XYZ file of C-alpha atoms in Angstrom:
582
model
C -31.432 15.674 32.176
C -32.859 17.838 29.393
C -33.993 16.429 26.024
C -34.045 18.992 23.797
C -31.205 21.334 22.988
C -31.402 24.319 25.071
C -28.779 26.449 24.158
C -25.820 26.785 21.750
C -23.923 24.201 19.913
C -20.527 25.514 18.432
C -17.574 23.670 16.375
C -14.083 23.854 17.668
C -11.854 26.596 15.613
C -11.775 26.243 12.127
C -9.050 25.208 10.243
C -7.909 28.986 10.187
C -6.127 27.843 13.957
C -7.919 24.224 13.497
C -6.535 21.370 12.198
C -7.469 18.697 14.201
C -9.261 16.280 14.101
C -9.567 13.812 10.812
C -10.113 10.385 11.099
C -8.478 8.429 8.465
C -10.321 5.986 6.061
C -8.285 3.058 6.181
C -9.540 -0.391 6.689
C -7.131 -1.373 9.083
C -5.664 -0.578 12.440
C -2.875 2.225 12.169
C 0.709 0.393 11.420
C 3.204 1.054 14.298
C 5.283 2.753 11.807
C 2.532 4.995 10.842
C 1.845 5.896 14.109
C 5.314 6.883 14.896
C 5.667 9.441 11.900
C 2.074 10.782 13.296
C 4.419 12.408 15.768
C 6.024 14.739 12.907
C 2.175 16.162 11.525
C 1.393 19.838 12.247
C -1.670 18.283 13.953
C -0.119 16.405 16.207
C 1.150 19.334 18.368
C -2.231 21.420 18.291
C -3.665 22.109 21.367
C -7.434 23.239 20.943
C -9.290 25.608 23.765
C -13.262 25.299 24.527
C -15.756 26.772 22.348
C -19.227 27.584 23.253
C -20.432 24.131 23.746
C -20.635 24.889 27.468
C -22.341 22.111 29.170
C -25.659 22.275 27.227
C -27.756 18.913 26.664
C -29.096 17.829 23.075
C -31.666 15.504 22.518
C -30.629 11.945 23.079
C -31.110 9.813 19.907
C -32.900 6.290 20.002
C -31.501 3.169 20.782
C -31.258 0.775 17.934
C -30.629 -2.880 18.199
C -26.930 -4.333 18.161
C -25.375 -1.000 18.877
C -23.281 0.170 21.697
C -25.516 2.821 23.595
C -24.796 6.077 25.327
C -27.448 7.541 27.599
C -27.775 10.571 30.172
C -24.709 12.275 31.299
C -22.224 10.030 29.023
C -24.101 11.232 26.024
C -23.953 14.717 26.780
C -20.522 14.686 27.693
C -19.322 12.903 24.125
C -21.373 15.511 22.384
C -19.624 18.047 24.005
C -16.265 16.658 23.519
C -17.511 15.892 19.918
C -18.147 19.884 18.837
C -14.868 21.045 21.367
C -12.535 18.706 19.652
C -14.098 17.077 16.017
C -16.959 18.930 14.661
C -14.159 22.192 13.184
C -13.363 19.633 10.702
C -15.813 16.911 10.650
C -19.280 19.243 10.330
C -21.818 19.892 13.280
C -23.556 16.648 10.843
C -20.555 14.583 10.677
C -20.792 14.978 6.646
C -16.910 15.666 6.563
C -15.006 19.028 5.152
C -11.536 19.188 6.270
C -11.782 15.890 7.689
C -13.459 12.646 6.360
C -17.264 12.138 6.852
C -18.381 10.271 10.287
C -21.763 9.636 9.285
C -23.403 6.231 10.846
C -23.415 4.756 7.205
C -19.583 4.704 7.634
C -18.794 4.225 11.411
C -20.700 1.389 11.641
C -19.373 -0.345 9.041
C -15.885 -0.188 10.395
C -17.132 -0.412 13.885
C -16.219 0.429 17.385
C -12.706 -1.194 17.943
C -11.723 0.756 14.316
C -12.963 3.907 15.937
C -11.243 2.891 19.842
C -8.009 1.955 17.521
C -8.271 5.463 15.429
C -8.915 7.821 18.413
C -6.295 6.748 20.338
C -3.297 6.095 18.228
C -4.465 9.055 15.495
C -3.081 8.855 11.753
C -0.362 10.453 9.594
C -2.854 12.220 7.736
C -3.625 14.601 10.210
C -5.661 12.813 13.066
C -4.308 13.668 16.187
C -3.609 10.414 18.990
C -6.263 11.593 21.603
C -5.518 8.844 23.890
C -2.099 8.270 23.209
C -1.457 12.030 24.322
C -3.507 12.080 27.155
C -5.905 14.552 25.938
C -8.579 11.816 26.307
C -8.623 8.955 28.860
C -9.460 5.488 27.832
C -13.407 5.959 29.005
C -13.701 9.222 27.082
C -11.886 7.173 24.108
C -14.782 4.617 24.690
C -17.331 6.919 25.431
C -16.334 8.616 21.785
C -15.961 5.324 20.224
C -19.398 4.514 20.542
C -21.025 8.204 20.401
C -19.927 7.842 16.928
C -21.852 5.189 16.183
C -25.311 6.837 17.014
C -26.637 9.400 14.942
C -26.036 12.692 15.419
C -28.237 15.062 17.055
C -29.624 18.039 14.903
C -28.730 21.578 15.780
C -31.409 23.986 16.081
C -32.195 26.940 14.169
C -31.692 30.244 14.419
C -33.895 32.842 12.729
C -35.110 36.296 12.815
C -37.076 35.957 15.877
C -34.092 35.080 17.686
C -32.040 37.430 16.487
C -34.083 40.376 17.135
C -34.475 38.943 20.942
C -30.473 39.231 20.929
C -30.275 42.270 19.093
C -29.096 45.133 21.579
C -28.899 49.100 21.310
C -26.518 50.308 24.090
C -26.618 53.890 22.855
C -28.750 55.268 20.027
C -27.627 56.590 17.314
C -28.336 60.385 17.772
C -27.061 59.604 21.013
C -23.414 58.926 20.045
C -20.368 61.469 19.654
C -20.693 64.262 16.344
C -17.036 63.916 16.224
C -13.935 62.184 17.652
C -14.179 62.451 21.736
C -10.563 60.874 22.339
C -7.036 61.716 21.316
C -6.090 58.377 19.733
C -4.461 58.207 15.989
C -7.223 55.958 15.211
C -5.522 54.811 12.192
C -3.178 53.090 13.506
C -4.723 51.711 16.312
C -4.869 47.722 16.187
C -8.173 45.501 17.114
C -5.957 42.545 18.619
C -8.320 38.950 19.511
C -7.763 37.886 23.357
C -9.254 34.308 22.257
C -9.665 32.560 25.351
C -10.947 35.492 27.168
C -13.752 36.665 24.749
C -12.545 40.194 24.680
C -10.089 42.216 22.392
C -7.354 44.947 23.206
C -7.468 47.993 21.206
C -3.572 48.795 21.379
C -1.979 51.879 20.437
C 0.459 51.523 17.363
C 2.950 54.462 18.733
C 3.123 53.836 22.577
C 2.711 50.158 22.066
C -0.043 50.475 25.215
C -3.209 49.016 25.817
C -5.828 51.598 25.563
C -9.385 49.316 26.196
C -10.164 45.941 26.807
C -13.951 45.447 25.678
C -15.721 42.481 25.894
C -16.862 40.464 23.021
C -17.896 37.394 22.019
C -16.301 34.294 22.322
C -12.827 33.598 20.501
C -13.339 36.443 18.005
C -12.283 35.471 14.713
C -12.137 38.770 12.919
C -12.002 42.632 13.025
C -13.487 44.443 10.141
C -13.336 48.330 10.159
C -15.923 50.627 8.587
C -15.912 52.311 5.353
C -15.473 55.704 7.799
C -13.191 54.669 9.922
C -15.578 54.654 12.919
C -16.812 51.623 13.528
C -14.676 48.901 14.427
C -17.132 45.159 13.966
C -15.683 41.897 15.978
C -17.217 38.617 15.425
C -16.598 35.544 17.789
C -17.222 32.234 17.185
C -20.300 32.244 18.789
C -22.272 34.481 15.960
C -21.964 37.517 18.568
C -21.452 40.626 16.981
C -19.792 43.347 18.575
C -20.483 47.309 16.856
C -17.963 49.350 18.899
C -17.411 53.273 18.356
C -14.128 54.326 18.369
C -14.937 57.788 18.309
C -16.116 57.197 21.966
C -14.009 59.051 24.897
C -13.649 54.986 25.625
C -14.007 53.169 22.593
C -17.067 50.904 23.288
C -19.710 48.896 21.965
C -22.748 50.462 21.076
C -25.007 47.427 19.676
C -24.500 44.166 19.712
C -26.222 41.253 17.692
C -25.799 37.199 17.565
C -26.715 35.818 14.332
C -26.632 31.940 14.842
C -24.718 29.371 16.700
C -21.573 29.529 15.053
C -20.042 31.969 12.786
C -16.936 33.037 11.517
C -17.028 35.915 9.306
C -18.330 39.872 9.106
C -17.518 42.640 6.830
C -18.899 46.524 6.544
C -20.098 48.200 2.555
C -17.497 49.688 1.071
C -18.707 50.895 -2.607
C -19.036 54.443 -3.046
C -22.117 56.217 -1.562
C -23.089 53.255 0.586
C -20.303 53.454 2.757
C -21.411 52.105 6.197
C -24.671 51.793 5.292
C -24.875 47.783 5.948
C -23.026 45.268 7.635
C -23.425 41.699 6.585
C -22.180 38.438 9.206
C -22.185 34.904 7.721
C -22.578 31.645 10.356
C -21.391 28.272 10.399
C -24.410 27.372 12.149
C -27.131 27.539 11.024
C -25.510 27.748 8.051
C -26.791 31.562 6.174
C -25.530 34.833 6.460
C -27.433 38.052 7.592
C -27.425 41.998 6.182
C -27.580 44.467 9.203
C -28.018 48.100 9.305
C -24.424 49.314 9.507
C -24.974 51.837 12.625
C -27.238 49.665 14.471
C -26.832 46.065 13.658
C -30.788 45.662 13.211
C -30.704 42.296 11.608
C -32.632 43.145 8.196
C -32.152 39.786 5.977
C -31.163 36.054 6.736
C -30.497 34.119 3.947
C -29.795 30.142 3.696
C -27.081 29.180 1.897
C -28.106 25.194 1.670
C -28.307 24.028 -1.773
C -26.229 21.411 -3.763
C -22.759 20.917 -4.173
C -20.424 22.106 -7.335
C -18.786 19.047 -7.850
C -21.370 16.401 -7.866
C -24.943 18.683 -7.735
C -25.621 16.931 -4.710
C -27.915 18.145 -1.608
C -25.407 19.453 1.562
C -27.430 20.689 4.607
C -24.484 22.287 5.924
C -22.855 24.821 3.977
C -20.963 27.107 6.496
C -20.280 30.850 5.198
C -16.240 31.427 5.434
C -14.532 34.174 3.970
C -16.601 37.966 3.282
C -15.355 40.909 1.472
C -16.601 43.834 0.053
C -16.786 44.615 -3.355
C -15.315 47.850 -4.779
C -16.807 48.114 -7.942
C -20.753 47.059 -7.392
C -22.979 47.561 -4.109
C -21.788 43.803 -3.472
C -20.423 41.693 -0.703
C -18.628 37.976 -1.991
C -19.683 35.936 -0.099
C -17.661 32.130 -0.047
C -19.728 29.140 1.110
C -17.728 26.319 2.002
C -18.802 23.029 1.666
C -20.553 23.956 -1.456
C -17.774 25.604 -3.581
C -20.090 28.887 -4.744
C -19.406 32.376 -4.151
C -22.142 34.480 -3.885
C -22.155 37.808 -5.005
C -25.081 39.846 -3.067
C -26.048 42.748 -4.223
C -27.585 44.704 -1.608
C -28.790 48.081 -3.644
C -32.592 46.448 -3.106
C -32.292 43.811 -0.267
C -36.287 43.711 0.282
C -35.365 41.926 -3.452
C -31.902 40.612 -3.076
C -30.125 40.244 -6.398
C -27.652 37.369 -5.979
C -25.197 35.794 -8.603
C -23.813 32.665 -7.864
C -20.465 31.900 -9.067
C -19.707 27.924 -9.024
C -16.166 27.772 -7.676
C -14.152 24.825 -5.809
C -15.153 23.407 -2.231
C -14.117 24.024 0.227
C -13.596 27.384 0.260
C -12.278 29.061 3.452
C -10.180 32.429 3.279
C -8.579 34.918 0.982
C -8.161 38.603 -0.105
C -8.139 40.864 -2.906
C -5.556 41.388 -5.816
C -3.153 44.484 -5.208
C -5.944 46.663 -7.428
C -9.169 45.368 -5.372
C -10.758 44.073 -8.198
C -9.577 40.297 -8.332
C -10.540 38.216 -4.735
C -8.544 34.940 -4.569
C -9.699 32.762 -1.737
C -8.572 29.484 -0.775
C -10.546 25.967 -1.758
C -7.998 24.589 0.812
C -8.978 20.464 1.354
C -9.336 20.667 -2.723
C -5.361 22.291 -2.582
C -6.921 24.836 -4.649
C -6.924 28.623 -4.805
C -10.423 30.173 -6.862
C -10.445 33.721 -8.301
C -13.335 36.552 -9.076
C -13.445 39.229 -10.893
C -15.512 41.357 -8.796
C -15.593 44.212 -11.699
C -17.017 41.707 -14.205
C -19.026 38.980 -11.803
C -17.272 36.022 -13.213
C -14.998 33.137 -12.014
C -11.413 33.743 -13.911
C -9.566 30.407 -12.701
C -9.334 27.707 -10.513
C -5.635 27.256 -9.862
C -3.629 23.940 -8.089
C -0.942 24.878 -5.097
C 0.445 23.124 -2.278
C -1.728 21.259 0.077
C -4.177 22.807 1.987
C -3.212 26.551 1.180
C -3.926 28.776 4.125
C -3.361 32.719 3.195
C -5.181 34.382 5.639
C -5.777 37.565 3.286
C -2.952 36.287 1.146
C 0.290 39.081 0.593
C 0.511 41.305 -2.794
C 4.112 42.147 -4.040
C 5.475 43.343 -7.184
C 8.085 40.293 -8.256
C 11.301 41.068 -9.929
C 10.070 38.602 -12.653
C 6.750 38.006 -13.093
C 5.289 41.535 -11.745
C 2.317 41.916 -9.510
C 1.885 38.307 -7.638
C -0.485 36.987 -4.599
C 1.336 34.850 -2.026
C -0.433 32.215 0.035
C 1.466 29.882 2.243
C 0.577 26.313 3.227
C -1.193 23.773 6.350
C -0.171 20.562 4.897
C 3.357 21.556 3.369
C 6.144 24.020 3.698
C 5.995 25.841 0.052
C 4.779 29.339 -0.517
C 2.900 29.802 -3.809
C 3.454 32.590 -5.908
C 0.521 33.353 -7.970
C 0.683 36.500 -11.040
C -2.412 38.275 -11.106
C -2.062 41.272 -13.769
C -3.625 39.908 -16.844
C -2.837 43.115 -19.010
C 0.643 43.948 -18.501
C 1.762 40.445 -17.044
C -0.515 38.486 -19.504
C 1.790 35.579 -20.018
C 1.962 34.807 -16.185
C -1.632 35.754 -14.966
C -3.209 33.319 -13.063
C -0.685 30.805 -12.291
C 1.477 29.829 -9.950
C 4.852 31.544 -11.345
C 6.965 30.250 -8.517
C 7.017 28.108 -5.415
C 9.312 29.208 -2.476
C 10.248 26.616 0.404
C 9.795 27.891 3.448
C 10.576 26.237 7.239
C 7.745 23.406 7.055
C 4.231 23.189 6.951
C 1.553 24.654 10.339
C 1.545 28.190 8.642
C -1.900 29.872 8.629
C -0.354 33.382 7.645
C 1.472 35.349 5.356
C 2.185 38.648 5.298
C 4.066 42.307 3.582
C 3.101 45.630 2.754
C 3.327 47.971 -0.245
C 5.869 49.815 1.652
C 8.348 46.781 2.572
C 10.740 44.517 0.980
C 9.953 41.472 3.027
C 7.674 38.392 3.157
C 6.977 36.988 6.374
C 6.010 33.366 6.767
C 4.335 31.987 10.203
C 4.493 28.182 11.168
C 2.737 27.968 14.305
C 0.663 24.506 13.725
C 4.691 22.931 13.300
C 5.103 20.352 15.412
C 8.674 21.784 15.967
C 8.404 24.114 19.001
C 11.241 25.725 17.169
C 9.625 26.017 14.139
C 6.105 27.531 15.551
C 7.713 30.067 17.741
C 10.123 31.686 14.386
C 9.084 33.014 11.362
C 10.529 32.942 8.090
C 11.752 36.325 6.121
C 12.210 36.225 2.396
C 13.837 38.922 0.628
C 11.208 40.372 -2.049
C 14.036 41.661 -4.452
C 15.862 38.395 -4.885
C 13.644 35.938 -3.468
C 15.933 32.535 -4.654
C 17.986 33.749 -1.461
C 17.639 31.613 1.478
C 15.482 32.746 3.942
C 16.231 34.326 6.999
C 14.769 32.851 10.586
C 13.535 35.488 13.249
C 13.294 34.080 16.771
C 10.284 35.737 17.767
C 9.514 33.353 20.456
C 12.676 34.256 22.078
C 12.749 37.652 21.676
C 9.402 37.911 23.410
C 11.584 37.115 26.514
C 8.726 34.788 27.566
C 10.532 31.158 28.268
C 7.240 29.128 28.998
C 5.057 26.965 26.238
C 5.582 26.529 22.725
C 5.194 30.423 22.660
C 3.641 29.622 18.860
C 3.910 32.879 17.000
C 1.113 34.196 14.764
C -0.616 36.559 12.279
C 1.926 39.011 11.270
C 0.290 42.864 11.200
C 1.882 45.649 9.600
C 1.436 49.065 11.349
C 0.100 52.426 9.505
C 3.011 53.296 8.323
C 4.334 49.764 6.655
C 7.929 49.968 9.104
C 6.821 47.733 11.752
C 5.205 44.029 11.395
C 3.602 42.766 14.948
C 3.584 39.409 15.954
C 1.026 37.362 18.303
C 3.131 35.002 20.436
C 0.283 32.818 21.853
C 0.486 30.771 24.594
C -1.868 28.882 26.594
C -4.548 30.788 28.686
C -2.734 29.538 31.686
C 0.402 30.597 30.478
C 2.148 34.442 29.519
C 1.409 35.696 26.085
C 3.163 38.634 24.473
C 2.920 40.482 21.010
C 6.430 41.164 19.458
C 7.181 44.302 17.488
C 10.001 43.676 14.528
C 11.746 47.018 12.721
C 10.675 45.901 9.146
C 13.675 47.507 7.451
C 16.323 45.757 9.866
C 14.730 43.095 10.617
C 15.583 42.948 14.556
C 13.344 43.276 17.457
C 11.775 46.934 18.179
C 9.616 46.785 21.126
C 7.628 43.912 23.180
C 4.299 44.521 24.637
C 3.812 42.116 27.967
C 0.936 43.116 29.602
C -1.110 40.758 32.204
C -4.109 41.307 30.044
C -2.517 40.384 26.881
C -4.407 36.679 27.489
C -4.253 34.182 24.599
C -3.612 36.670 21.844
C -4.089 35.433 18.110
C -5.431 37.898 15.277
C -4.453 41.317 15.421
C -5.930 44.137 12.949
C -4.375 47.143 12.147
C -7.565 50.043 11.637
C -6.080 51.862 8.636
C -4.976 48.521 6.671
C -7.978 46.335 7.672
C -10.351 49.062 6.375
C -7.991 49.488 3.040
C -7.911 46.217 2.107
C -3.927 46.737 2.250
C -1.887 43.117 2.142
């Protein structure tokens, strides 16, 4: 058996489709009772897939005295069980984000029947019941019990050298097309995520047919679109970075880069006279982001992002990048760093002398999008129930505001309320409200930067929200509810009198698919602002569909079921994604 790592650790998804696994803090084993309403948590009904783990071996740590010990094969499987089911929420270093810390200082004070106890039954606050489920058997439950005991084993780096080894050129750049080579309306063609497959589907918004299936990394996370239009980027959570031409007879990619271990996040410059110029990816692991040369993906800067914490100034080695956007008013991406609470904003007019100001926010920062005018970002601080905003025009932090628990917008929804004019909506992991938050501090001074109203939606699982300038609705997803019900239906609400009770769309069952939970997903709004698409995500094993809904009446348009269509989650549409239009 190996000793040192020799490949690629990854965490499990992050708490954008991850919600797993938290241990609780208690002091005691979990009350019957407790365990019972575990049953009823959004968490309790998620059903992770594999990362990039693979099978690869780590170094095996000591053996100290009076511990439980884990050697060989048994060690190597626990650590891969560890970063396919705990590390999302826990860290790659067990020092906690989502979930609790799981460092040795605290396991081994409550010990290994706590930790049996916990990882079996679970907890109301979110742990699931590995063994109770049968997700683990009782020697993995052992086997975990006492791999969290040891100390864990350090990931490796991942620099420039590496990434210029990965760093591939399929076709040069004077070697690609002048001008468009195929017939598609490239604006409203959508970049949909085939997560379990590693590949995405570039789907035609008018025939509703898959055009190209191109591989990818693993479980992409995100599409981003270039300033032009050309170049669509898709990041998977193993820091591989696609750069795929869409003015290609067959879209393709072109260059391809991996920028670390584990990475969520990629975004294309936007500001006026550097559009596509750079490209910027930020990684979970190791945790720093990288600026790329937007037409090639040459890696060109790596920058750490470990310093202290905003709260208590205190050292974290593992400050994961989450959220990027572009700015529109400097030569700037934001950058959000999550366990630290600080949003970077990198200038990159001189990146041989990188100009960065660093805006002390909330941890733990995760995802958001702009203000209906581009200027104001609002991204969620979501285990801190917190949404932070920026003023990207003036480089400053303009509030920190409380919502619901664990907010989860995606890239949030911007409507004009009947009431308190131009809002951001974000919906909710941990409960079922929707928070309505005003964000025009000149003609809506009186309600900027607060939440102006709280809608109730179905319950809490949702991890997007969703309209369009052109639409009257608000779509709410819930498909982390432990109510099959509940995650295969979204929730409408009526824009113009939004105290009306919402109305329930059975997109599940209108996908005509009768198999799994059929957990619905990511609503995407088409060119034109008349359609919405919905994900309906099944197991890999199982038939996925994506279900097309008339946005003006509300009822079913069209249903794409294609063999292909494997495990489908995010879905980008090319002329909104690049737009910044939500």
């Amino acid at each position: 058996m190996m000793r040192v790592m020799a490949g690629v650790l990854a965490a499990l998804i992050s708490v954008t489709l991850a919600s797993g696994a938290v241990l609780a803090a208690a002091d005691k084993k979990p009350d019957p009772a407790d365990l019972k309403k575990h049953g009823t948590t959004p968490a309790e009904k998620y059903e992770p897939s594999l990362d990039v783990l693979r099978d690869q071996p780590v170094e095996e740590p000591g053996v100290k005295p009076g511990l439980p010990t884990l050697t060989g094969d048994d060690y190597q499987h626990a650590n891969q069980i560890y970063f396919q089911r705990c590390a999302g929420c826990h860290g790659v270093l067990r020092k906690g984000a989502t979930g609790k810390a799981l460092t040795t200082d605290i396991t081994r004070e409550q010990g290994y029947e706590y930790l049996r106890d916990f990882i079996t039954y679970g907890s109301p606050g979110g742990m699931p019941n590995w063994g109770t489920s049968g997700d683990l058997s009782e020697q993995d439950v052992d086997m975990m019990a006492r791999y969290l005991l040891i100390d864990p084993p350090t990931p490796p780096e991942f620099g420039m050298k590496e990434m210029r080894e990965a760093w591939k050129v399929q076709i040069a750049v004077d070697q690609r097309p002048k001008k468009q080579m195929n017939k598609l309306d490239l604006d409203n063609l959508f970049s949909v995520t085939l997560r379990d497959t590693g590949e995405i589907a570039l789907i035609d918004g008018k025939s509703k047919k898959i055009v190209e299936v191109i591989k990818t990394g693993y479980a992409v996370h995100i599409s981003r679109i270039s300033a032009s239009g050309r170049y669509l980027f898709a990041i998977g959570r193993d820091a591989k970075i696609n750069l795929i031409d869409l003015w290609m007879e067959h879209p393709a990619t072109v260059a391809e880069l991996k920028i670390g271990i584990e990475a969520r996040s990629v975004e294309t410059s936007k500001m006026k006279g550097w559009e596509d110029k750079y490209a910027i990816a930020g990684a979970y692991g190791p945790p720093q982001y990288v600026i790329m040369d937007g037409n090639t993906l040459e890696p060109l800067k790596v920058v750490s992002t470990r310093v202290m914490t905003v709260d208590t100034q205190e050292y974290h080695p593992e400050p994961r990048v989450a959220a990027i956007v572009a700015s529109h008013y400097h030569p700037e991406f934001v950058v959000n760093v999550k366990e630290t609470g600080k949003i970077l904003l990198v200038n990159y007019a001189d990146i041989k002398n990188l100009n960065v100001i660093t805006i002390d926010a909330e941890r733990f920062l995760h995802d958001g999008g702009f203000d209906s005018t581009g200027r104001y970002f609002l991204v969620a601080a979501n285990a801190r129930d917190t949404v932070a905003v920026v003023d990207t025009k003036d480089r400053k932090l303009v509030a920190l505001i409380k919502t619901g628990i664990k907010p989860h917008p995606g890239r949030g929804a911007n409507f004009v309320h009947p009431k308190y004019g131009p809002v951001w909506a974000t919906s909710h992991l941990g409960d079922e409200t929707i928070s309505l938050i005003g964000t025009d501090p000149e003609k809506h001074a009186e309600n900027a930067w607060k939440v102006v109203q709280t809608l109730e939606g179905q319950g809490g699982g949702s991890l997007f929200i969703k309209t369009h300038p052109k639409s009257k609705n608000l779509y709410v997803d819930t498909p982390l509810n432990p109510e099959a019900e509940l995650a295969s239906s979204v929730a409408v609400f009526d824009i113009d009198d939004l105290d009306k009770e919402y109305e329930v769309l059975p997109i599940g069952e209108w996908s005509g698919i009768s198999e799994g939970v059929r957990r619905v997903v990511q609503g995407e709004y088409n060119k034109a602002g008349d359609e919405v698409w919905f994900s309906v995500w099944n197991a890999k094993n199982q038939e996925s569909a994506i279900v097309v809904v008339d946005d003006k009446t509300r009822k079913l348009k069209a249903v794409i079921r294609d063999p292909r269509l494997v495990t489908p989650t995010g879905k980008f549409n090319v002329y909104n994604t690049r737009l910044d239009i939500y």
